[in-house]
Coordinates of C-alpha atoms and ligand atoms in Angstrom, one line a residue:
X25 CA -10.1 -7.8 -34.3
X26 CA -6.3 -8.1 -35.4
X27 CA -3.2 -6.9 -33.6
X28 CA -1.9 -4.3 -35.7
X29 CA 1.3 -3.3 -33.6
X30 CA 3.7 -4.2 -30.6
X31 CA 5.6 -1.7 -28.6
X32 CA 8.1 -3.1 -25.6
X33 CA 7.3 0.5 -23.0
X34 CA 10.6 0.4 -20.3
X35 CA 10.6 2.9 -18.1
X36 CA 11.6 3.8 -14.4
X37 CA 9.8 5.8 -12.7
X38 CA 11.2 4.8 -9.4
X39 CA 11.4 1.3 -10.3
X40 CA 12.1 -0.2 -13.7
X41 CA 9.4 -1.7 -15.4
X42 CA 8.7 -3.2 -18.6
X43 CA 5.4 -3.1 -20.5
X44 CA 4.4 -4.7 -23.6
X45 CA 1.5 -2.6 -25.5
X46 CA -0.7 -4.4 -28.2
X47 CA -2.9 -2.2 -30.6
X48 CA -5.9 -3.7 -32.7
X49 CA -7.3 -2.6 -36.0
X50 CA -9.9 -1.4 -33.9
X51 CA -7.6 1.1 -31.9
X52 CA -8.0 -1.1 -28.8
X53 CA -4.8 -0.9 -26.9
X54 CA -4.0 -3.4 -24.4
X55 CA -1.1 -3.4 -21.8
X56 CA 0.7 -6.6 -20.2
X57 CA 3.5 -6.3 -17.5
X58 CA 6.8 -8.5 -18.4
X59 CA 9.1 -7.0 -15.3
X60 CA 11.8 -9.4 -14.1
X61 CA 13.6 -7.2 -11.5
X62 CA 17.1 -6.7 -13.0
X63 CA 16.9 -8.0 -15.9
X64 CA 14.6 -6.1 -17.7
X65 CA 16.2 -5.6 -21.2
X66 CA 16.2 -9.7 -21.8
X67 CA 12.2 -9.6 -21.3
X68 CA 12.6 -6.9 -23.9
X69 CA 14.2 -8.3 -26.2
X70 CA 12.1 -11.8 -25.7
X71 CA 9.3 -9.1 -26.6
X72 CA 11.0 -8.4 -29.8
X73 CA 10.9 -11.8 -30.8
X74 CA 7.1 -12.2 -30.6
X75 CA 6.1 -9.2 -32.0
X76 CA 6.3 -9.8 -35.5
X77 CA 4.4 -13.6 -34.5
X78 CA 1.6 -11.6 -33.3
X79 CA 0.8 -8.8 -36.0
X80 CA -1.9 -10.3 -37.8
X81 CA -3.3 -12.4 -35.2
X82 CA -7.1 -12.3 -34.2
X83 CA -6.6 -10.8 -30.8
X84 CA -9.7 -12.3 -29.1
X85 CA -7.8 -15.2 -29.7
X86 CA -6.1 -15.4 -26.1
X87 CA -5.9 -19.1 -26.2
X88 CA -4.8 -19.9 -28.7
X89 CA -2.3 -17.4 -29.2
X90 CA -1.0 -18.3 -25.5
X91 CA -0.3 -21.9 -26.6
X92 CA 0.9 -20.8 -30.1
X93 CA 4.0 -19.5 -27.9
X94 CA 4.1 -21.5 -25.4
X95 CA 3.4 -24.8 -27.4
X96 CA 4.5 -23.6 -30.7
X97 CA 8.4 -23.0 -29.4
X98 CA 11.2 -24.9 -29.0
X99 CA 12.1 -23.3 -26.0
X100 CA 10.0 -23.7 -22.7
X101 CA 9.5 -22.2 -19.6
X102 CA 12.1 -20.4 -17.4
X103 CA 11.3 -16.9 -16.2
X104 CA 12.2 -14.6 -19.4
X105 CA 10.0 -16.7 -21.7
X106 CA 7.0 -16.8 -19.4
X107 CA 7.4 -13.3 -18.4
X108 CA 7.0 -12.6 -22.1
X109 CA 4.4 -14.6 -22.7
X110 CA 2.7 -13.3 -19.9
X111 CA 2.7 -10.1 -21.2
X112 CA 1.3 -10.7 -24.3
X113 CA -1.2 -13.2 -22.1
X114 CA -2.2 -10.1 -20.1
X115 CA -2.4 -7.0 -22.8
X116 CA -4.7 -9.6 -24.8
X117 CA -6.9 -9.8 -22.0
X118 CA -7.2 -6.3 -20.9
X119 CA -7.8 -5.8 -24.8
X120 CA -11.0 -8.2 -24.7
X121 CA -12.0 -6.7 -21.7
X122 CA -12.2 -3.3 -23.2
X123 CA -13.3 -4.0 -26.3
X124 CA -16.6 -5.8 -24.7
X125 CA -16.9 -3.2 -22.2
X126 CA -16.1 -5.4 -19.2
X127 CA -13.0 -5.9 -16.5
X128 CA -11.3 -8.9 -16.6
X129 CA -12.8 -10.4 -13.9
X130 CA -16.3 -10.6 -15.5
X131 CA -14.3 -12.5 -17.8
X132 CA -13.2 -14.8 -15.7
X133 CA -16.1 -15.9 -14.0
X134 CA -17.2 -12.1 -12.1
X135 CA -16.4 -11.9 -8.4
X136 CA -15.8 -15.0 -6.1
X137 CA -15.7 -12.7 -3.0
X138 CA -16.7 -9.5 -1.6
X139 CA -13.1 -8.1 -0.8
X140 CA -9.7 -9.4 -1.2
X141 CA -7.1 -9.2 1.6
X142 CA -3.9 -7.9 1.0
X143 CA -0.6 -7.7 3.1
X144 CA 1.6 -5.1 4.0
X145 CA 5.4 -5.5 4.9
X146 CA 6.1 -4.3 8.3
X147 CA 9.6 -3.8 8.6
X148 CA 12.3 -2.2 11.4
X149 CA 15.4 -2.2 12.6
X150 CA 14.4 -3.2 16.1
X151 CA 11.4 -5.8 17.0
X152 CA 9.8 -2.7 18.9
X153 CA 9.8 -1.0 15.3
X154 CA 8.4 -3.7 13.6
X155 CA 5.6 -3.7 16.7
X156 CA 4.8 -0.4 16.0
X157 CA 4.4 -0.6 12.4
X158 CA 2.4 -3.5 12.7
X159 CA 0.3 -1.6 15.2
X160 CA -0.1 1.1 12.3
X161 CA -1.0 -1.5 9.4
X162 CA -3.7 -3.1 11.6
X163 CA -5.0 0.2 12.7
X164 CA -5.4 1.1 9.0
X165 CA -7.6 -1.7 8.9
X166 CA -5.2 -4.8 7.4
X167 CA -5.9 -8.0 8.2
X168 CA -2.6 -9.9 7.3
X169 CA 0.3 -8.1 7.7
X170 CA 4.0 -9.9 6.9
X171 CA 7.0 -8.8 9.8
X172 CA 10.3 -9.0 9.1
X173 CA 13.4 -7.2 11.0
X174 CA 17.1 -6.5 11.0
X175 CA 18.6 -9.5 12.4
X176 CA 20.8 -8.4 15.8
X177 CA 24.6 -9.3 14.3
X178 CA 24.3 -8.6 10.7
X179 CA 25.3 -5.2 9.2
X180 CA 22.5 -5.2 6.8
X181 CA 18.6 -7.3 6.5
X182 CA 17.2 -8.1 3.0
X183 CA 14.2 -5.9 3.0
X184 CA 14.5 -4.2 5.9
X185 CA 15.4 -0.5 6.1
X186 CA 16.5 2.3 8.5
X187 CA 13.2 4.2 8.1
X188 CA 10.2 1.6 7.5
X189 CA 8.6 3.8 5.2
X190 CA 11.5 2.9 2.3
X191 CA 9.6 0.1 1.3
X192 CA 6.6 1.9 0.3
X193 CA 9.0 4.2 -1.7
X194 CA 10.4 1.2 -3.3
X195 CA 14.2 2.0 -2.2
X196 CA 15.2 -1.6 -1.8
X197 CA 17.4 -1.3 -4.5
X198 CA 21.6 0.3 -4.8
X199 CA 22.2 3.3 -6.6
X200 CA 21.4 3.3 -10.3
X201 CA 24.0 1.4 -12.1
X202 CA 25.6 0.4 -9.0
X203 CA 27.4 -2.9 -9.0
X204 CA 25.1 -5.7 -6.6
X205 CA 25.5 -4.8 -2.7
X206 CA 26.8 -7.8 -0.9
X207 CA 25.1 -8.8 2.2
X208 CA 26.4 -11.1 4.8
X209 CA 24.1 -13.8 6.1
X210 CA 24.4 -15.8 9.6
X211 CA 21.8 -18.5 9.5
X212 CA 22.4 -19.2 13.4
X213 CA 22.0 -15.2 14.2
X214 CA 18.5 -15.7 11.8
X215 CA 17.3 -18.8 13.6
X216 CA 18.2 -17.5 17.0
X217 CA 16.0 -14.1 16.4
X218 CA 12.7 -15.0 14.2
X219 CA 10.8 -17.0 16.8
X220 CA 11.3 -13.9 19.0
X221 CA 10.3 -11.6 16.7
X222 CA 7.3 -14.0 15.9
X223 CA 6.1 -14.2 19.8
X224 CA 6.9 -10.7 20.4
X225 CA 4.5 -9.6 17.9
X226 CA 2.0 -12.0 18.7
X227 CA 2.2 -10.9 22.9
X228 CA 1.9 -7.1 21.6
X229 CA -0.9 -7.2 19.3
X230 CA -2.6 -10.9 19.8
X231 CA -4.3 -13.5 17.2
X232 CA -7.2 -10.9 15.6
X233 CA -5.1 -11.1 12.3
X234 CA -2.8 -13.3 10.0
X235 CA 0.5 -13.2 10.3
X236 CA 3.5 -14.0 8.0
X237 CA 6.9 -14.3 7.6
X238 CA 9.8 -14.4 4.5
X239 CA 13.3 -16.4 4.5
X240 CA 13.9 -15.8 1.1
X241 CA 14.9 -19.0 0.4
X242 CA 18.0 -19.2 2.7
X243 CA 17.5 -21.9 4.9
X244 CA 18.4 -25.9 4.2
X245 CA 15.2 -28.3 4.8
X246 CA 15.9 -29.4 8.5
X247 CA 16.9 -26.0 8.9
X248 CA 13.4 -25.2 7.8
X249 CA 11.5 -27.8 9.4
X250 CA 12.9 -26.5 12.7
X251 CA 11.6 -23.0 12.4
X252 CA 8.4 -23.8 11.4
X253 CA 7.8 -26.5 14.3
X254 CA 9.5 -23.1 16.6
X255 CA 6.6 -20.8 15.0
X256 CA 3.6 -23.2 15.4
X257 CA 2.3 -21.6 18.6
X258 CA 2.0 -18.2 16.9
X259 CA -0.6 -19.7 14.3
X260 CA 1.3 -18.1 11.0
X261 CA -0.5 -17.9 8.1
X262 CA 2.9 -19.0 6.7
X263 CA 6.4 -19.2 6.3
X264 CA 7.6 -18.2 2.6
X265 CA 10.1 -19.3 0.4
X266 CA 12.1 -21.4 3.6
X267 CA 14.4 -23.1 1.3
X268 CA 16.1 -22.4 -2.2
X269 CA 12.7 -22.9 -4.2
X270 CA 13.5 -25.0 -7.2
X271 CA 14.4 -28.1 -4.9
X272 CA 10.9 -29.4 -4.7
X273 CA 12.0 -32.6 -2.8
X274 CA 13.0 -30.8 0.0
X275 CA 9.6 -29.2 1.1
X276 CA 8.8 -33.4 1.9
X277 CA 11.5 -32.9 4.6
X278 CA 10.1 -29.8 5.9
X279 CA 6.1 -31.0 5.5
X280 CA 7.7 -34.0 8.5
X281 CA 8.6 -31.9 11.0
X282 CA 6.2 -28.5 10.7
X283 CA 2.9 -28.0 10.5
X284 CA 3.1 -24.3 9.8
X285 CA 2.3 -23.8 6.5
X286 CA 4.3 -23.0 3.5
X287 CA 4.1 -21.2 1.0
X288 CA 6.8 -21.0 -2.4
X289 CA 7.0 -19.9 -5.8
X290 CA 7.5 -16.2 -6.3
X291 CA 10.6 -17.2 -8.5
X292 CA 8.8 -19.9 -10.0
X293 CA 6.8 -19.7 -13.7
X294 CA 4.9 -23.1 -14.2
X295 CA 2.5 -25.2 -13.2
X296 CA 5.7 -27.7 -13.9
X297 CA 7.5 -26.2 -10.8
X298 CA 4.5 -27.2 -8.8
X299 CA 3.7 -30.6 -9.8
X300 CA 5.3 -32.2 -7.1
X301 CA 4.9 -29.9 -4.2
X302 CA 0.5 -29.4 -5.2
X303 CA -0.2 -33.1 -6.0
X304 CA 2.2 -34.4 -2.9
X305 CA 0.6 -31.9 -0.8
X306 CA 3.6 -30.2 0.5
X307 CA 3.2 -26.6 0.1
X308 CA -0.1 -24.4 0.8
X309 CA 0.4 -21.4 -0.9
X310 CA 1.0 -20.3 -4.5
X311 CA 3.0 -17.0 -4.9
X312 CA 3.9 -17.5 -8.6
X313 CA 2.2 -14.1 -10.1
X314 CA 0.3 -13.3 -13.4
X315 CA 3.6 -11.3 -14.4
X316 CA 6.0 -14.5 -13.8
X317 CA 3.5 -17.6 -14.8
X318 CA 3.1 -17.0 -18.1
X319 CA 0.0 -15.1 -18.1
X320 CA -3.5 -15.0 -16.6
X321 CA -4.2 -18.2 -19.2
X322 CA -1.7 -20.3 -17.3
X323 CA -1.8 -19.2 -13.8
X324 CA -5.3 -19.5 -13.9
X325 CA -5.3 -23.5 -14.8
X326 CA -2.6 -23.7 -12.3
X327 CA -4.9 -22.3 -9.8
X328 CA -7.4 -24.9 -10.9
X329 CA -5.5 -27.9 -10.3
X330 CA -4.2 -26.1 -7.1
X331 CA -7.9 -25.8 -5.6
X332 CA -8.0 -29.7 -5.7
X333 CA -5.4 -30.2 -3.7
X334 CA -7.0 -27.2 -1.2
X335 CA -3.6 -25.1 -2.0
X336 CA -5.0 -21.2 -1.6
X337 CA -3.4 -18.5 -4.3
X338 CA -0.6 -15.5 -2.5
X339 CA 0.5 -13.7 -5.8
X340 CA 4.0 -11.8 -5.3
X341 CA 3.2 -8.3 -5.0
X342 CA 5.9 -6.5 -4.6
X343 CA 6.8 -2.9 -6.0
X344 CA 8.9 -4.3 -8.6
X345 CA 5.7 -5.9 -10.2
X346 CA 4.2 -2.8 -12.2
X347 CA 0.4 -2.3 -11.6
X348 CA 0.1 -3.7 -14.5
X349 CA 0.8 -7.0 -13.8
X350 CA -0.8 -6.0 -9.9
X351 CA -4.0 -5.4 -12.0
X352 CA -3.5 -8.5 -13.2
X353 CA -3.4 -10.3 -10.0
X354 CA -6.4 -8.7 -9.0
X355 CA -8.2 -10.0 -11.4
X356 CA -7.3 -13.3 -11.0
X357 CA -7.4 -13.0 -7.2
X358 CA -11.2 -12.0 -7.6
X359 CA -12.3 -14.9 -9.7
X360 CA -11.0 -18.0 -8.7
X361 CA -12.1 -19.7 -5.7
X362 CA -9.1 -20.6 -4.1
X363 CA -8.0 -17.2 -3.0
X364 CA -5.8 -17.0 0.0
X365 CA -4.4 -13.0 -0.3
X366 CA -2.8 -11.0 -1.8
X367 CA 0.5 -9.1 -1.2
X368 CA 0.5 -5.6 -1.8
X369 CA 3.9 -3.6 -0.9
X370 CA 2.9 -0.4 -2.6
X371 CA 4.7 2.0 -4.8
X372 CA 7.0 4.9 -4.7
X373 CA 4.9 7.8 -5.7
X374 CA 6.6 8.5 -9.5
X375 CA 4.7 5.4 -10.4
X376 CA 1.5 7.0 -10.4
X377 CA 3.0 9.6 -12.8
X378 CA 3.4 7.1 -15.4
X379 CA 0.6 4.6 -14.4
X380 CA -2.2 7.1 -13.7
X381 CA -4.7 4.5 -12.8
X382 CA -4.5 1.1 -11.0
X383 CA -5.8 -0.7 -7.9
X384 CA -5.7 0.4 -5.1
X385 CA -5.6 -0.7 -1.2
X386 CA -8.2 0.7 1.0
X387 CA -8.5 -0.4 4.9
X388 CA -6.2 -3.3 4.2
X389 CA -8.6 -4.7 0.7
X390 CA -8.4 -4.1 -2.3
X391 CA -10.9 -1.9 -3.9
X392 CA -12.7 -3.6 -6.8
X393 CA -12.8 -2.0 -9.6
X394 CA -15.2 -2.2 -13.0
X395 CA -13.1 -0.3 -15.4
X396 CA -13.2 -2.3 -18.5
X397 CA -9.8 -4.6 -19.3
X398 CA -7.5 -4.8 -16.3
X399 CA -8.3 -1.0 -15.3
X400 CA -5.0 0.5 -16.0
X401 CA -4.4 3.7 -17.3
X402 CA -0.7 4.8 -19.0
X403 CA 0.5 8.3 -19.5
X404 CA 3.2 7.0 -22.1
X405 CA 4.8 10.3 -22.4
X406 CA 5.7 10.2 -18.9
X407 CA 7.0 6.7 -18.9
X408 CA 9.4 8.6 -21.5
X409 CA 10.5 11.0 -18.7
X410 CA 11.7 8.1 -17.0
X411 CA 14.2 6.4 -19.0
X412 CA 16.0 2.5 -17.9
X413 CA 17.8 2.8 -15.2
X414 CA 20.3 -0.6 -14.7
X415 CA 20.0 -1.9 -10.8
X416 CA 20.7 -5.0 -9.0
X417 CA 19.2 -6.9 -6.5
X418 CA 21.9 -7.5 -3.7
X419 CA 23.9 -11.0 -3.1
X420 CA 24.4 -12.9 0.1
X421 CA 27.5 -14.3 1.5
X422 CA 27.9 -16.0 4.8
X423 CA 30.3 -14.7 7.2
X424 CA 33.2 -16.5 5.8
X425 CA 32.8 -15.3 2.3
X426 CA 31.3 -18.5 1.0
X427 CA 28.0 -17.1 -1.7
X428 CA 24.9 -18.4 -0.1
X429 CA 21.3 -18.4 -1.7
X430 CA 18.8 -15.8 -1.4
Ligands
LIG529 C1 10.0 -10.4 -1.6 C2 10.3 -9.5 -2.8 O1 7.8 -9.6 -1.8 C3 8.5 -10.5 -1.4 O2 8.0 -11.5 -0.8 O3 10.5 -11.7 -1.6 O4 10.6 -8.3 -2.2 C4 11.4 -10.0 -3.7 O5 12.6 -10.1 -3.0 C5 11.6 -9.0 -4.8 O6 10.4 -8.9 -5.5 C6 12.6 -9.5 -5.8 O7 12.6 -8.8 -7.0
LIG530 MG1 9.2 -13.2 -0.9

């Protein structure tokens, strides 16, 4: 079975998205999600590099093809490459999927589990929002849900909205073609707050359920190691992406003074940006997903090594993932052993226009799914409908103007 043609699919249908499809001499097609939230057209033209390396190729071939890019280039890792050899990674799966009649997960092993649990984001501009909402997700049935509220002080929270429901339609981003909003960040107005948010939430609605929490990587180790020892009485299942992630020295300062654990990665794509965090045992989640780490092939044998070191998988699941690369997470969330859950922010409704099957959350789990491949479904005349449209995730500055990280 040889891969006869490569197409790079970008669309936006409510959030931009871009989709490599591979066809076979066969007619199998297969579909892999390359998305890098706002900047798109460089996994694109990535894409365009390895197309022509690929027609030809035997397509069952997944790795060897994986480490003919990988291995076979110059240039390694970094989060345009791997997104692009992720997608390739994940359209050649779904394609050996379909053309044996089975999903992915059979593939990999068949189910290590009976559901998998997924987390909302519950979000508001006041803690007795975020309560509510809360309330709302665990009423539907979710067993994890992730809080996060407008800090009292500062004009505007990352990921946090007026109405809560915005996340679900994926309107976290500025106007199309808007330049990037700035935010302003206090770090003492953030410290002051989450603890309270934390305890409020836990006196409301008690311990049935894991909890978690997101600083977006804006906080310095000590700075860190002091919430986390704040939040240990609330039993979180963790604290995500405390500090700016690519310093993984700094989670040994953190792992001193907290025993909450951490979890780190969502802008990561390698097993080499966990070397020393897994095999020091300072972090205890994995959020890299499929999309960003270079495929099912790699994130998979991170996973592996991962398990050894008891570190538990939390793919990145937000709406600026397609389902694609959510189907992909899935998949890989089923099979391996070290599952720990998996986020699932939801989509604005257009998506389902374009991707017209996908998985789907019911009563806080996924629902598995046997559809052969990864068990999504493209209406590629209505991805044209909904041409590239350029956006920006916002910048942070601290009150004085200085940037900060994010
Ligand atoms: C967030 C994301 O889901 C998360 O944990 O950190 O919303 C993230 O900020 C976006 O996916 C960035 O593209
Ligand atoms: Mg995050």
């Amino acid at each position: 079975m040889r891969i006869v043609a490569g197409e790079v699919i970008v669309s936006s249908p409510g959030r931009n998205f871009v989709t490599l499809k591979l066809v076979t001499d066969d007619g199998v097609v297969g579909y892999g999600d390359g998305t890098v939230n706002g900047r798109e057209r460089a996994v694109e033209g990535y894409l365009q590099h390895l197309i022509p390396l690929l027609i030809g190729r035997d397509a069952t071939r997944i790795e060897d093809t994986w480490q003919y890019l990988y291995r076979g280039a110059y240039w390694r890792r970094g989060p345009i490459t791997m997104a692009s050899i992720s997608a390739v990674d994940q359209a050649l799966w779904d394609i050996s999927g379909k053309a044996l009649g089975v999903p992915v997960h059979r593939l990999l092993g068949g189910t290590s589990r009976d559901y998998l649990m997924t987390y909302p984001h519950c979000t508001g501009m006041t803690v007795d929002e975020v309560v509510d909402e809360a309330a709302a997700k665990l009423e539907e049935g979710y067993k994890a849900i992730r809080v996060q509220a407008a800090v009292p002080g500062l004009a505007t929270t990352y990921g946090v909205h007026a109405h809560a429901d915005d996340e679900e339609t994926g309107a976290y981003e500025p106007a199309s073609g808007a330049l990037p909003d700035e935010e302003i960040w206090d770090t003492k107005l953030y410290l002051d707050f989450v603890p309270k948010l934390v305890k409020r939430v836990r006196d409301e609605l008690g311990y049935g359920f894991e909890l978690l929490h997101d600083s977006h990587h804006r906080l310095t180790p000590i700075e860190a190691g002091w919430l986390g020892k704040q939040l240990e009485p609330y039993r979180m299942f963790w604290l995500e992406d405390a500090t700016p992630a690519e310093d993984q020295a700094a989670f040994r300062l953190i792992r001193q003074h907290t025993t909450t654990p951490l979890a780190v990665g969502e802008v990561f794509n390698s097993w080499f940006d966990y070397q020393t965090l897994i095999t020091e045992r300072l972090i205890d989640f994995v959020r890299t997903p499929v999309t960003h780490g270079g495929g099912i092939t790699h994130l998979r044998q991170l996973m592996g090594v991962a398990d050894f070191y008891g570190v538990r998988s939390g793919f990145h699941g937000p709406s600026d993932i397609s389902p694609v690369g959510m189907a992909a997470n899935c998949h890989l969330s089923w099979s391996i052993h070290n599952f720990g859950v998996q986020e699932y922010m939801g989509y604005p409704e257009q998506v389902s226009k374009v991707f017209t099957r996908f998985p789907v959350v019911e009563n806080g789990v996924v629902v598995l799914d046997d559809t052969p491949g990864l068990g999504v479904e493209i209406d590629e005349d209505a991805a044209k409908r909904f041409p590239f449209d350029p956006k920006y995730l916002p910048v942070n500055r601290k009150t004085d103007g200085t940037l900060h990280d994010w």
